Amino acid sequence: SSFLSRHFDPEEKKTPQKVRERATKLSIIISKIHPLPRGFCYQRLLLPAKLTVTRRHSAVTTSKAYLRQTMAVAAMAGGVDSLSDRAAKMKEALLKSQTITENVVSILGSFDSRLSVLETAMRPTQIRTHAIRKAHENIDKTLKAAEVLLAEFDISRQAEAQILRGPHEDLESYLEAIEQLRKNIRFFSSSKGFKSGDAVLDNANTLLAKAISKLEDEFKQLLVSCSKPVEPDRLFECLPESMRPSAGSPANHGNHSEQQNSNAEAASFKPLVMIPPRTVPLLHDLAVHMVQSGHQQQLLKTYRDTRSSVLEESLRKLGVERLSKEDVQKMQWEVLEAKIGNWIHFMRIAVKILFAGERRLCDQIFDGFDSLRDQCFAECTGNNVSMLLSFGEAITKSKRSPEKLFVLLDMYEIMRELHSEIESVFSGKVCAEIRESTLGLTKKLAQTAQETFGDFEEAVEKDATKTAVLDGTVHPLTSYVINYVKFLFDYQSTLNQLFREFETGGETVSQLATVTMRIMQALQTNLDGKSKQYKDQALTHLFLMNNIHYMVRSVRRSEAKDLLGDDWVQRHRRVVQQHANQYKRTGWGKILQCVSAQGLTSSGGSSSAPGESGSGSGASRGLVKERFKIFNVQFEELHQKQSQWTVPDTELRESLRLAVAEVLLPAYRSFVKRFGPLVESGKTPQKYIKYTAEDLERMLGEFFEGKTLNEPRR
């Protein structure tokens, strides 16, 4: 306001030069007070003054109206003269005020036009001032951008120097340099306005490609240097104590038991360290950079080739070999059985220790890259799993035989035991083929075991072995079948599982009982046929007694009793007793007739010489002598023959001797007592009465001992 009053007098004559000078001064003063934005209108400064004048003009108008009202009231009241004077003075004052107001409005109107001229004169200066300020801002931004650009160049040079030195000296710094180089590439890729950006990018990409190539070499060299075949002793150390092999044997193969299998499933296996733990993070970092550079295939190939050969060599050191059906078919049974036992142990070691360790290694090196991790694991283990499974495949394709049933069940059991572990270790879509191949082998083993089981039942019934046991003892077929059945009950849960896979409906326990009864019946049928080879009926019954007794005793002492039931046991014990009775009747009936009185007493006249009849109740001395003579010959024949026969069960042997003695000795004593005096009164009585009852009892004690012909008598 002070500036306006000094420099913008309405009466002063202004020239354009003076107006521009005063406008420049005004602009400088105003810009010092506050920088005005571009396009600011100086006429806004006059708005408060205009509003004040407008309000004063309105107040004058209101006062005039009030004066007229007052004069009207005074006229009505009668004080016209005094009020007229006052009204005249007031009117004069109001006119002056109105005049002043109009003058002020006129002055302010002139200010409007002058300020418009001033604003027009100020606009070029304002534009230049704004342009200078923007230029300063642009310079600041350019300097900052240049600093960033120069910093990136410095980092790039440092990274390049580190990369050219290679990863051998300091791998971690090398990896950091690659990461810095990637950041440089991203920076220059986003800086499109940089004129030399393309050249810088080309140089950086070329350097990065060289760095990744060196990185691939470093990954391969590091992986190869720390990947060594696992020695068998290291694998055995990871086994539970109870499953470690004894000295000099590749595996601990005892008799099968389901308790042992359950212990194997619950046992704790120590994790195998495939490579030194300190190397794993470095390999992981190398793999990350290779994947980020799009070198997944090179990484996959390097890992597969290196680790697959290491796993294969580890399995070969353990004893695993790839065998065909022809190789298996040529093997002797003892050799094949040992190889199957080893294979079962190898499968457990491979899945639970070796492959599980490789899975953990893959998970650590390729952490964050799930598909690549599964693919690397599948490709480095696929051929090795195939080599392991090839032996099982060869067994299922080879010729079936009864003795293979139990090893087939062993193989089936280990595949079932490892099923959950295989599903866990070989998880993911890429490993689906491996899981399917292991499941396929499990099904083939179950199918082959079931078919072998059926073959065994048929083979027992149709066994055409012509070789008879001459001594009537337990036939090898009987002991083989009974041992076979007893072994079946060691695999009871496995067989139940096998039946569940192939049977629809019904209880698996009753199915096993039914199959066992059919096998026992098939054995009895075959034994009946074999017993007909004996010409001596007594030996026939002794043979059947021995074999059926062996069956009953074996069932009573095994789990088969619970399955076959007491009814089966009691029924077959009666069969044993029946054959014992038939043996006594057919074997001793004829000799017992020799010591009976029947046919010795005469009912009428006798042609005997005087003195030949005696105390034998009319018996002929000659007939008595003949009877003694025949008895001696028959008993000696029976002794010679039946002492070569065998009753292997001690209890059964003693009971059979006792049963014979209970029949023979009382009859002999009675015969000697009644008819002996007729012989003793004659010449050489010892020629006819050669044995006492005690002699016979002693000689009966030599029956069923299985003596050879040239073995001396006791």
XYZ file of C-alpha atoms in Angstrom, residues 61-658:
598
model
C -27.527 4.490 1.022
C -28.865 3.038 4.254
C -28.299 6.388 6.097
C -30.294 8.304 3.457
C -33.189 5.974 3.872
C -33.012 6.357 7.627
C -32.917 10.205 7.293
C -36.078 10.285 5.214
C -37.834 8.093 7.779
C -36.716 10.376 10.610
C -37.961 13.501 8.824
C -41.297 11.937 8.238
C -41.625 11.075 11.910
C -40.579 14.555 13.020
C -43.088 16.208 10.725
C -45.749 14.132 12.290
C -44.555 15.161 15.751
C -44.525 18.911 14.920
C -40.803 19.713 15.480
C -40.291 20.539 11.860
C -38.011 23.577 12.106
C -35.267 22.155 14.336
C -35.141 18.895 12.585
C -34.977 20.500 9.140
C -31.711 22.125 10.044
C -30.269 18.925 11.294
C -31.484 17.038 8.283
C -29.966 19.575 5.947
C -26.585 19.220 7.656
C -26.822 15.474 7.576
C -27.741 15.521 3.924
C -24.767 17.697 3.201
C -22.502 15.284 5.079
C -23.919 12.338 3.203
C -23.398 14.020 -0.131
C -19.759 14.657 0.749
C -19.376 11.020 1.793
C -20.949 9.869 -1.423
C -18.616 12.093 -3.395
C -15.583 10.690 -1.571
C -16.808 7.169 -2.182
C -17.279 7.789 -5.862
C -13.783 9.293 -6.061
C -12.265 6.273 -4.319
C -14.128 3.935 -6.677
C -12.807 5.945 -9.614
C -9.237 5.724 -8.243
C -9.542 2.012 -7.682
C -10.905 1.607 -11.226
C -7.806 3.338 -12.546
C -5.723 0.949 -10.429
C -7.355 -1.949 -12.218
C -6.263 -0.759 -15.603
C -2.779 0.159 -14.424
C -2.292 -3.193 -12.692
C -3.351 -4.968 -15.877
C -0.636 -3.096 -17.716
C 1.795 -3.967 -14.905
C 0.873 -7.654 -15.047
C 1.384 -7.713 -18.807
C 4.794 -6.121 -18.382
C 5.739 -8.565 -15.582
C 4.782 -11.796 -17.444
C 8.047 -12.193 -19.477
C 10.130 -11.708 -16.322
C 8.017 -14.232 -14.450
C 8.406 -16.764 -17.272
C 12.195 -16.332 -17.320
C 12.353 -16.696 -13.535
C 10.335 -19.947 -13.685
C 12.506 -21.277 -16.509
C 15.669 -20.577 -14.531
C 14.248 -22.365 -11.482
C 13.315 -25.424 -13.612
C 16.776 -25.382 -15.156
C 18.344 -25.539 -11.691
C 16.081 -28.448 -10.794
C 16.976 -30.282 -14.002
C 20.662 -29.722 -13.374
C 20.304 -31.183 -9.864
C 18.449 -34.224 -11.226
C 21.015 -34.708 -13.963
C 23.863 -34.568 -11.485
C 22.166 -37.130 -9.249
C 21.483 -39.419 -12.214
C 25.070 -39.071 -13.299
C 26.258 -40.012 -9.810
C 24.072 -43.156 -9.883
C 25.293 -44.004 -13.378
C 28.927 -43.577 -12.409
C 28.355 -45.713 -9.297
C 26.905 -48.473 -11.477
C 29.941 -48.253 -13.742
C 32.220 -48.563 -10.711
C 30.300 -51.605 -9.472
C 30.402 -53.118 -12.951
C 34.181 -52.711 -13.139
C 34.596 -54.292 -9.708
C 32.320 -57.213 -10.659
C 34.174 -57.684 -13.922
C 37.507 -57.847 -12.125
C 36.175 -60.433 -9.679
C 34.624 -62.535 -12.444
C 37.823 -62.502 -14.498
C 39.725 -63.856 -11.481
C 37.388 -66.874 -11.452
C 35.489 -68.679 -8.681
C 38.354 -70.799 -7.348
C 39.918 -68.209 -5.047
C 36.754 -66.886 -3.411
C 33.495 -68.497 -4.499
C 31.275 -66.366 -2.297
C 32.742 -63.114 -3.683
C 32.389 -64.537 -7.183
C 28.695 -65.212 -6.607
C 28.232 -61.711 -5.198
C 29.913 -60.283 -8.308
C 27.489 -62.185 -10.549
C 24.570 -60.839 -8.556
C 25.931 -57.263 -8.902
C 26.355 -57.814 -12.625
C 22.736 -58.899 -12.887
C 21.680 -55.733 -11.084
C 23.760 -53.681 -13.564
C 22.013 -55.396 -16.457
C 18.621 -54.661 -14.960
C 19.670 -51.031 -14.352
C 20.929 -50.366 -17.876
C 17.957 -52.237 -19.358
C 15.639 -49.822 -17.593
C 17.785 -46.763 -18.566
C 16.574 -46.434 -22.144
C 17.744 -42.795 -22.503
C 21.398 -43.678 -22.037
C 23.075 -43.406 -25.448
C 25.689 -46.104 -24.821
C 23.222 -48.347 -22.997
C 23.125 -51.044 -25.707
C 26.890 -51.356 -25.795
C 27.071 -51.522 -22.011
C 24.318 -54.177 -21.965
C 26.070 -56.255 -24.625
C 29.310 -56.156 -22.672
C 27.552 -57.036 -19.397
C 25.607 -59.944 -20.950
C 28.766 -61.322 -22.534
C 30.541 -61.104 -19.212
C 27.591 -62.762 -17.456
C 27.593 -65.628 -19.959
C 31.313 -66.199 -19.292
C 30.682 -66.019 -15.565
C 27.872 -68.615 -15.750
C 30.054 -70.875 -17.901
C 32.745 -70.758 -15.247
C 30.015 -71.319 -12.687
C 28.918 -74.510 -14.468
C 32.498 -75.759 -14.445
C 32.808 -74.895 -10.783
C 29.517 -76.676 -9.946
C 30.617 -79.796 -11.799
C 34.105 -79.772 -10.307
C 32.792 -79.212 -6.778
C 30.084 -81.886 -7.130
C 32.483 -84.442 -8.629
C 35.173 -83.789 -6.023
C 32.814 -84.433 -3.103
C 30.747 -87.240 -4.701
C 32.324 -90.557 -3.773
C 30.724 -94.042 -3.848
C 29.407 -95.041 -0.435
C 31.265 -97.997 1.013
C 29.119 -100.889 2.353
C 30.451 -100.388 5.877
C 29.087 -96.836 5.923
C 25.711 -98.104 4.767
C 25.702 -100.829 7.435
C 26.475 -98.239 10.107
C 23.178 -96.543 9.280
C 21.252 -99.754 9.985
C 19.757 -100.493 13.400
C 22.039 -102.651 15.526
C 19.798 -105.722 15.165
C 19.921 -105.589 11.361
C 23.658 -105.139 10.841
C 25.339 -108.075 9.081
C 27.573 -110.451 10.927
C 31.226 -110.712 10.054
C 31.899 -112.275 6.680
C 28.341 -112.087 5.401
C 26.754 -109.357 3.308
C 23.522 -109.413 5.226
C 21.934 -110.848 8.314
C 19.584 -113.548 7.070
C 17.993 -115.455 9.888
C 14.794 -117.428 9.892
C 11.795 -115.443 8.888
C 9.523 -114.100 11.577
C 6.787 -111.544 11.480
C 8.124 -110.067 14.714
C 11.427 -109.431 12.942
C 9.613 -107.618 10.141
C 7.654 -105.467 12.560
C 10.902 -104.610 14.338
C 12.420 -103.649 10.985
C 9.551 -101.268 10.312
C 9.835 -99.648 13.753
C 13.639 -99.556 13.842
C 15.459 -96.269 13.536
C 17.766 -95.806 10.540
C 20.538 -93.229 10.773
C 20.528 -90.630 7.970
C 23.358 -91.033 5.483
C 25.550 -88.000 4.755
C 26.114 -88.135 1.001
C 28.566 -85.205 0.705
C 30.279 -82.918 3.271
C 27.664 -80.585 4.832
C 29.834 -77.473 4.337
C 29.738 -78.027 0.560
C 25.953 -78.171 0.256
C 25.295 -74.389 0.679
C 27.895 -73.599 -1.994
C 26.296 -76.049 -4.407
C 22.905 -74.543 -3.623
C 24.143 -71.012 -4.393
C 25.745 -72.187 -7.626
C 22.519 -73.950 -8.634
C 20.454 -70.831 -7.901
C 22.604 -68.679 -10.195
C 22.534 -71.296 -12.956
C 18.750 -71.558 -12.780
C 18.365 -67.779 -12.785
C 20.500 -67.681 -15.928
C 18.272 -70.232 -17.646
C 20.810 -73.079 -17.501
C 18.477 -75.658 -15.938
C 19.213 -78.328 -18.542
C 22.988 -78.049 -18.131
C 22.515 -78.193 -14.362
C 20.249 -81.234 -14.658
C 22.676 -83.079 -16.937
C 25.671 -82.366 -14.703
C 23.886 -83.514 -11.557
C 22.366 -86.606 -13.194
C 25.598 -87.826 -14.777
C 27.615 -87.307 -11.614
C 25.252 -88.616 -8.970
C 23.779 -91.487 -10.994
C 27.192 -93.079 -11.493
C 27.994 -92.611 -7.795
C 24.771 -94.351 -6.737
C 25.331 -97.167 -9.220
C 28.865 -97.769 -7.977
C 27.628 -97.696 -4.373
C 25.079 -100.410 -5.156
C 27.667 -102.504 -6.989
C 30.010 -102.313 -4.016
C 27.108 -103.465 -1.878
C 26.600 -106.481 -4.153
C 23.676 -105.464 -6.357
C 23.817 -106.777 -9.915
C 21.472 -106.733 -12.883
C 20.263 -110.291 -13.616
C 17.983 -111.630 -16.334
C 15.482 -114.468 -16.215
C 18.023 -116.742 -17.928
C 20.662 -115.910 -15.304
C 18.249 -116.783 -12.522
C 17.161 -120.000 -14.225
C 20.746 -121.278 -14.453
C 21.479 -120.823 -10.742
C 21.519 -123.641 -8.226
C 18.751 -123.273 -5.667
C 21.158 -122.662 -2.767
C 22.893 -119.887 -4.694
C 19.598 -118.338 -5.771
C 18.195 -118.482 -2.251
C 21.248 -116.654 -0.914
C 20.967 -114.005 -3.629
C 17.293 -113.478 -2.840
C 18.133 -113.016 0.835
C 20.788 -110.474 -0.098
C 18.403 -108.688 -2.460
C 15.861 -108.242 0.330
C 18.547 -106.662 2.495
C 19.792 -104.524 -0.400
C 16.293 -103.191 -1.093
C 15.925 -102.052 2.497
C 19.343 -100.379 2.488
C 18.809 -98.751 -0.914
C 15.384 -97.277 -0.181
C 15.710 -96.349 3.481
C 19.333 -95.212 3.462
C 20.867 -94.613 0.031
C 17.909 -93.184 -1.923
C 16.586 -91.348 1.146
C 19.988 -89.683 1.535
C 20.013 -88.706 -2.142
C 16.529 -87.214 -1.773
C 17.670 -85.059 1.146
C 20.694 -83.914 -0.872
C 18.488 -82.935 -3.830
C 16.103 -81.070 -1.545
C 18.978 -79.052 -0.107
C 20.812 -78.240 -3.344
C 17.658 -77.413 -5.334
C 15.693 -75.803 -2.528
C 13.113 -73.459 -4.021
C 12.968 -75.232 -7.398
C 10.504 -78.076 -6.817
C 10.139 -79.351 -10.369
C 13.895 -79.292 -11.013
C 14.533 -80.975 -7.669
C 12.163 -83.875 -8.431
C 13.466 -84.241 -11.969
C 17.117 -84.380 -10.876
C 16.293 -86.973 -8.222
C 14.217 -89.089 -10.603
C 16.858 -89.097 -13.327
C 19.807 -89.901 -11.078
C 17.966 -92.759 -9.279
C 15.810 -94.174 -12.089
C 18.404 -96.549 -13.584
C 19.529 -97.695 -10.146
C 15.980 -98.498 -9.061
C 15.543 -100.377 -12.324
C 18.689 -102.406 -11.625
C 17.345 -103.372 -8.193
C 13.904 -104.276 -9.490
C 15.300 -106.297 -12.405
C 16.229 -109.132 -10.054
C 12.695 -109.269 -8.655
C 11.282 -109.200 -12.180
C 13.574 -112.092 -13.156
C 12.383 -114.141 -10.161
C 8.715 -113.651 -11.077
C 9.406 -114.718 -14.671
C 11.518 -117.764 -13.819
C 10.130 -121.281 -13.527
C 7.896 -121.739 -10.504
C 8.745 -124.322 -7.853
C 7.345 -124.973 -4.338
C 10.542 -123.981 -2.567
C 10.328 -120.519 -4.141
C 7.084 -119.715 -2.349
C 8.731 -118.557 0.859
C 11.357 -116.407 -0.823
C 8.583 -114.936 -2.951
C 6.693 -114.133 0.238
C 9.870 -112.616 1.703
C 10.263 -110.439 -1.376
C 6.583 -109.518 -1.281
C 6.900 -108.574 2.391
C 9.878 -106.276 1.863
C 8.069 -104.493 -0.963
C 5.039 -104.004 1.290
C 7.270 -102.826 4.120
C 8.967 -100.266 1.870
C 5.766 -99.058 0.175
C 5.202 -96.000 2.383
C 8.908 -95.136 2.273
C 8.921 -95.362 -1.526
C 5.852 -93.129 -1.738
C 7.588 -90.557 0.462
C 11.073 -90.648 -1.074
C 9.873 -90.843 -4.689
C 7.132 -88.215 -4.378
C 6.104 -85.866 -7.166
C 4.810 -86.332 -10.704
C 8.262 -86.877 -12.190
C 8.812 -89.943 -9.962
C 5.418 -91.471 -10.788
C 6.976 -94.005 -13.162
C 9.338 -95.260 -10.452
C 6.471 -95.623 -7.982
C 4.424 -97.512 -10.556
C 7.299 -99.891 -11.340
C 7.776 -100.765 -7.658
C 4.051 -101.251 -7.189
C 3.980 -103.395 -10.336
C 6.721 -105.651 -8.951
C 4.798 -105.995 -5.676
C 1.714 -107.172 -7.559
C 3.747 -109.576 -9.702
C 5.337 -111.083 -6.608
C 1.912 -111.531 -5.024
C 0.545 -113.111 -8.202
C 3.520 -115.459 -8.556
C 3.329 -116.432 -4.872
C -0.358 -117.264 -5.188
C 0.233 -119.345 -8.302
C 3.148 -121.139 -6.610
C 0.890 -121.815 -3.622
C -1.656 -123.437 -5.915
C 1.080 -125.397 -7.663
C 2.264 -126.769 -4.329
C -1.138 -128.155 -3.408
C -1.373 -129.874 -6.766
C 2.223 -131.134 -6.567
C 1.605 -132.721 -3.151
C -1.412 -134.646 -4.362
C 0.245 -135.790 -7.592
C 3.742 -136.469 -6.266
C 4.797 -139.616 -8.106
C 8.001 -140.370 -6.205
C 8.586 -144.112 -6.592
C 11.285 -144.305 -3.955
C 9.665 -145.989 -0.976
C 11.033 -145.761 2.543
C 11.983 -149.391 3.233
C 11.775 -149.078 7.005
C 8.284 -147.554 7.037
C 9.468 -144.324 8.640
C 8.185 -140.814 7.924
C 8.355 -140.177 4.202
C 10.441 -137.170 3.066
C 7.333 -135.799 1.363
C 5.522 -135.790 4.706
C 8.245 -133.923 6.531
C 8.615 -131.543 3.578
C 4.915 -130.750 3.447
C 4.585 -130.376 7.211
C 7.578 -128.067 7.382
C 6.098 -126.194 4.440
C 2.796 -125.758 6.279
C 4.555 -124.689 9.486
C 6.499 -122.087 7.544
C 3.243 -120.857 6.073
C 2.119 -119.855 9.534
C 5.239 -117.750 9.951
C 3.859 -115.791 6.991
C 0.271 -115.772 8.229
C -0.265 -112.002 8.039
C 1.486 -111.883 4.660
C -0.726 -114.657 3.299
C -3.809 -112.924 4.646
C -2.728 -109.755 2.849
C -2.103 -111.768 -0.296
C -5.550 -113.371 -0.100
C -7.116 -109.946 0.381
C -5.544 -108.770 -2.863
C -6.962 -111.603 -4.937
C -10.073 -112.804 -3.132
C -13.463 -111.090 -3.107
C -15.511 -111.529 0.030
C -15.034 -114.028 2.854
C -12.599 -114.034 5.739
C -8.939 -114.436 4.940
C -8.357 -116.582 8.042
C -10.898 -119.178 6.907
C -9.349 -119.101 3.436
C -5.945 -119.940 4.888
C -7.476 -122.736 6.986
C -9.246 -124.128 3.952
C -6.083 -124.128 1.878
C -4.119 -125.771 4.697
C -6.719 -128.526 5.103
C -6.643 -129.153 1.368
C -2.858 -129.514 1.486
C -3.078 -131.978 4.414
C -5.744 -133.980 2.624
C -3.652 -134.012 -0.533
C -0.726 -135.358 1.523
C -2.864 -138.146 3.018
C -4.108 -139.114 -0.409
C -0.556 -139.310 -1.709
C 0.594 -141.349 1.317
C -2.210 -143.827 0.794
C -0.948 -144.361 -2.711
C 2.665 -144.748 -1.584
C 1.700 -147.260 1.134
C 0.447 -149.642 -1.532
C 4.041 -150.169 -2.679
C 4.711 -152.382 0.370
C 4.061 -156.103 0.015
C 3.943 -156.552 3.787
C 0.612 -155.296 5.079
C 2.081 -154.783 8.532
C 4.681 -152.421 7.071
C 1.914 -150.650 5.136
C 0.052 -149.851 8.341
C 3.263 -149.013 10.177
C 4.141 -146.532 7.385
C 0.742 -144.832 7.525
C 0.809 -144.805 11.321
C 4.213 -143.119 11.356
C 3.322 -140.479 8.786
C -0.105 -139.539 10.103
C 1.256 -139.456 13.651
C 3.985 -137.090 12.428
C 1.326 -134.857 10.898
C -0.772 -134.825 14.079
C 2.207 -134.189 16.349
C 3.487 -131.350 14.144
C 0.090 -129.684 13.997
C -0.333 -129.916 17.773
C 3.010 -128.199 18.311
C 2.454 -125.352 15.851
C 0.043 -122.525 15.144
C -1.705 -124.806 12.694
C -3.634 -126.301 15.628
C -5.501 -123.029 16.139
C -6.316 -122.891 12.461
C -7.208 -126.554 11.825
C -8.901 -127.013 15.191
C -9.027 -129.741 17.845
C -11.532 -131.717 15.815
C -8.976 -132.289 13.075
C -6.354 -133.357 15.624
C -8.650 -135.839 17.423
C -9.924 -137.316 14.191
C -6.433 -138.027 12.930
C -5.264 -139.412 16.269
C -7.967 -142.042 15.895
C -6.638 -142.800 12.430
C -3.177 -143.354 13.939
C -4.638 -145.780 16.490
C -6.500 -147.635 13.773
C -3.303 -148.205 11.813
C -1.509 -149.361 14.989
C -4.217 -151.915 15.602
C -4.089 -153.047 11.973
C -0.321 -153.453 12.308
C -0.717 -155.761 15.337
C -3.388 -157.812 13.633
C -1.556 -158.290 10.344
C 1.978 -158.464 11.764
C 1.432 -160.654 14.811
C -1.754 -162.575 14.099
C 0.009 -165.546 12.520
C 2.625 -166.003 15.251
C 0.004 -165.719 17.943
C -1.718 -168.733 16.404
C 1.466 -170.731 17.089
C 1.170 -170.206 20.843
C -2.526 -170.980 21.039
C -3.907 -174.377 22.149
C -6.145 -174.600 19.147
C -5.393 -177.754 17.113
C -3.120 -179.356 19.705
C -5.582 -181.391 21.817
C -6.911 -184.735 20.462
C -10.615 -185.489 20.759
C -10.423 -189.235 19.894
C -7.874 -192.030 19.604
C -4.307 -191.171 19.039
C -1.689 -192.772 16.895
C 1.058 -191.376 19.033
C 3.690 -193.694 20.402
C 3.496 -194.621 24.012
C 4.881 -191.999 26.273
C 4.484 -189.156 23.739
C 1.341 -187.881 25.439
C 1.864 -186.161 28.695
C 0.617 -183.229 30.734
C -0.530 -181.296 27.658
C -4.188 -182.334 28.182
C -3.998 -184.832 25.436
C -1.792 -182.695 23.187
C 0.572 -184.397 20.827
C 4.218 -183.901 21.730
C 5.094 -183.800 18.064
C 2.599 -181.071 17.355
C 3.816 -179.100 20.346
C 7.415 -179.400 19.167
C 6.327 -178.298 15.708
C 4.517 -175.350 17.195
C 7.588 -174.265 19.170
C 9.739 -174.733 16.117
C 7.430 -172.657 13.928
C 7.159 -169.950 16.617
C 10.935 -169.716 16.896
C 11.353 -169.375 13.140
C 8.582 -166.770 12.778
C 9.719 -164.716 15.753
C 13.279 -164.678 14.501
C 12.039 -163.567 11.092
C 9.923 -160.853 12.677
C 12.812 -159.747 14.845
C 15.219 -159.633 11.948
C 12.774 -157.765 9.744
C 11.054 -155.408 12.164
C 14.207 -154.423 13.971
C 15.061 -152.805 10.635
C 11.754 -150.988 10.573
C 11.597 -147.576 12.148
C 9.187 -145.768 14.414
C 10.989 -142.415 14.803
C 8.803 -141.070 17.585
C 10.055 -142.457 20.897
C 6.703 -142.349 22.627
C 4.917 -144.034 19.743
C 7.678 -146.648 19.448
C 7.479 -147.605 23.123
C 3.723 -147.716 23.102
C 3.739 -149.969 20.048
C 6.279 -152.353 21.607
C 4.189 -152.407 24.771
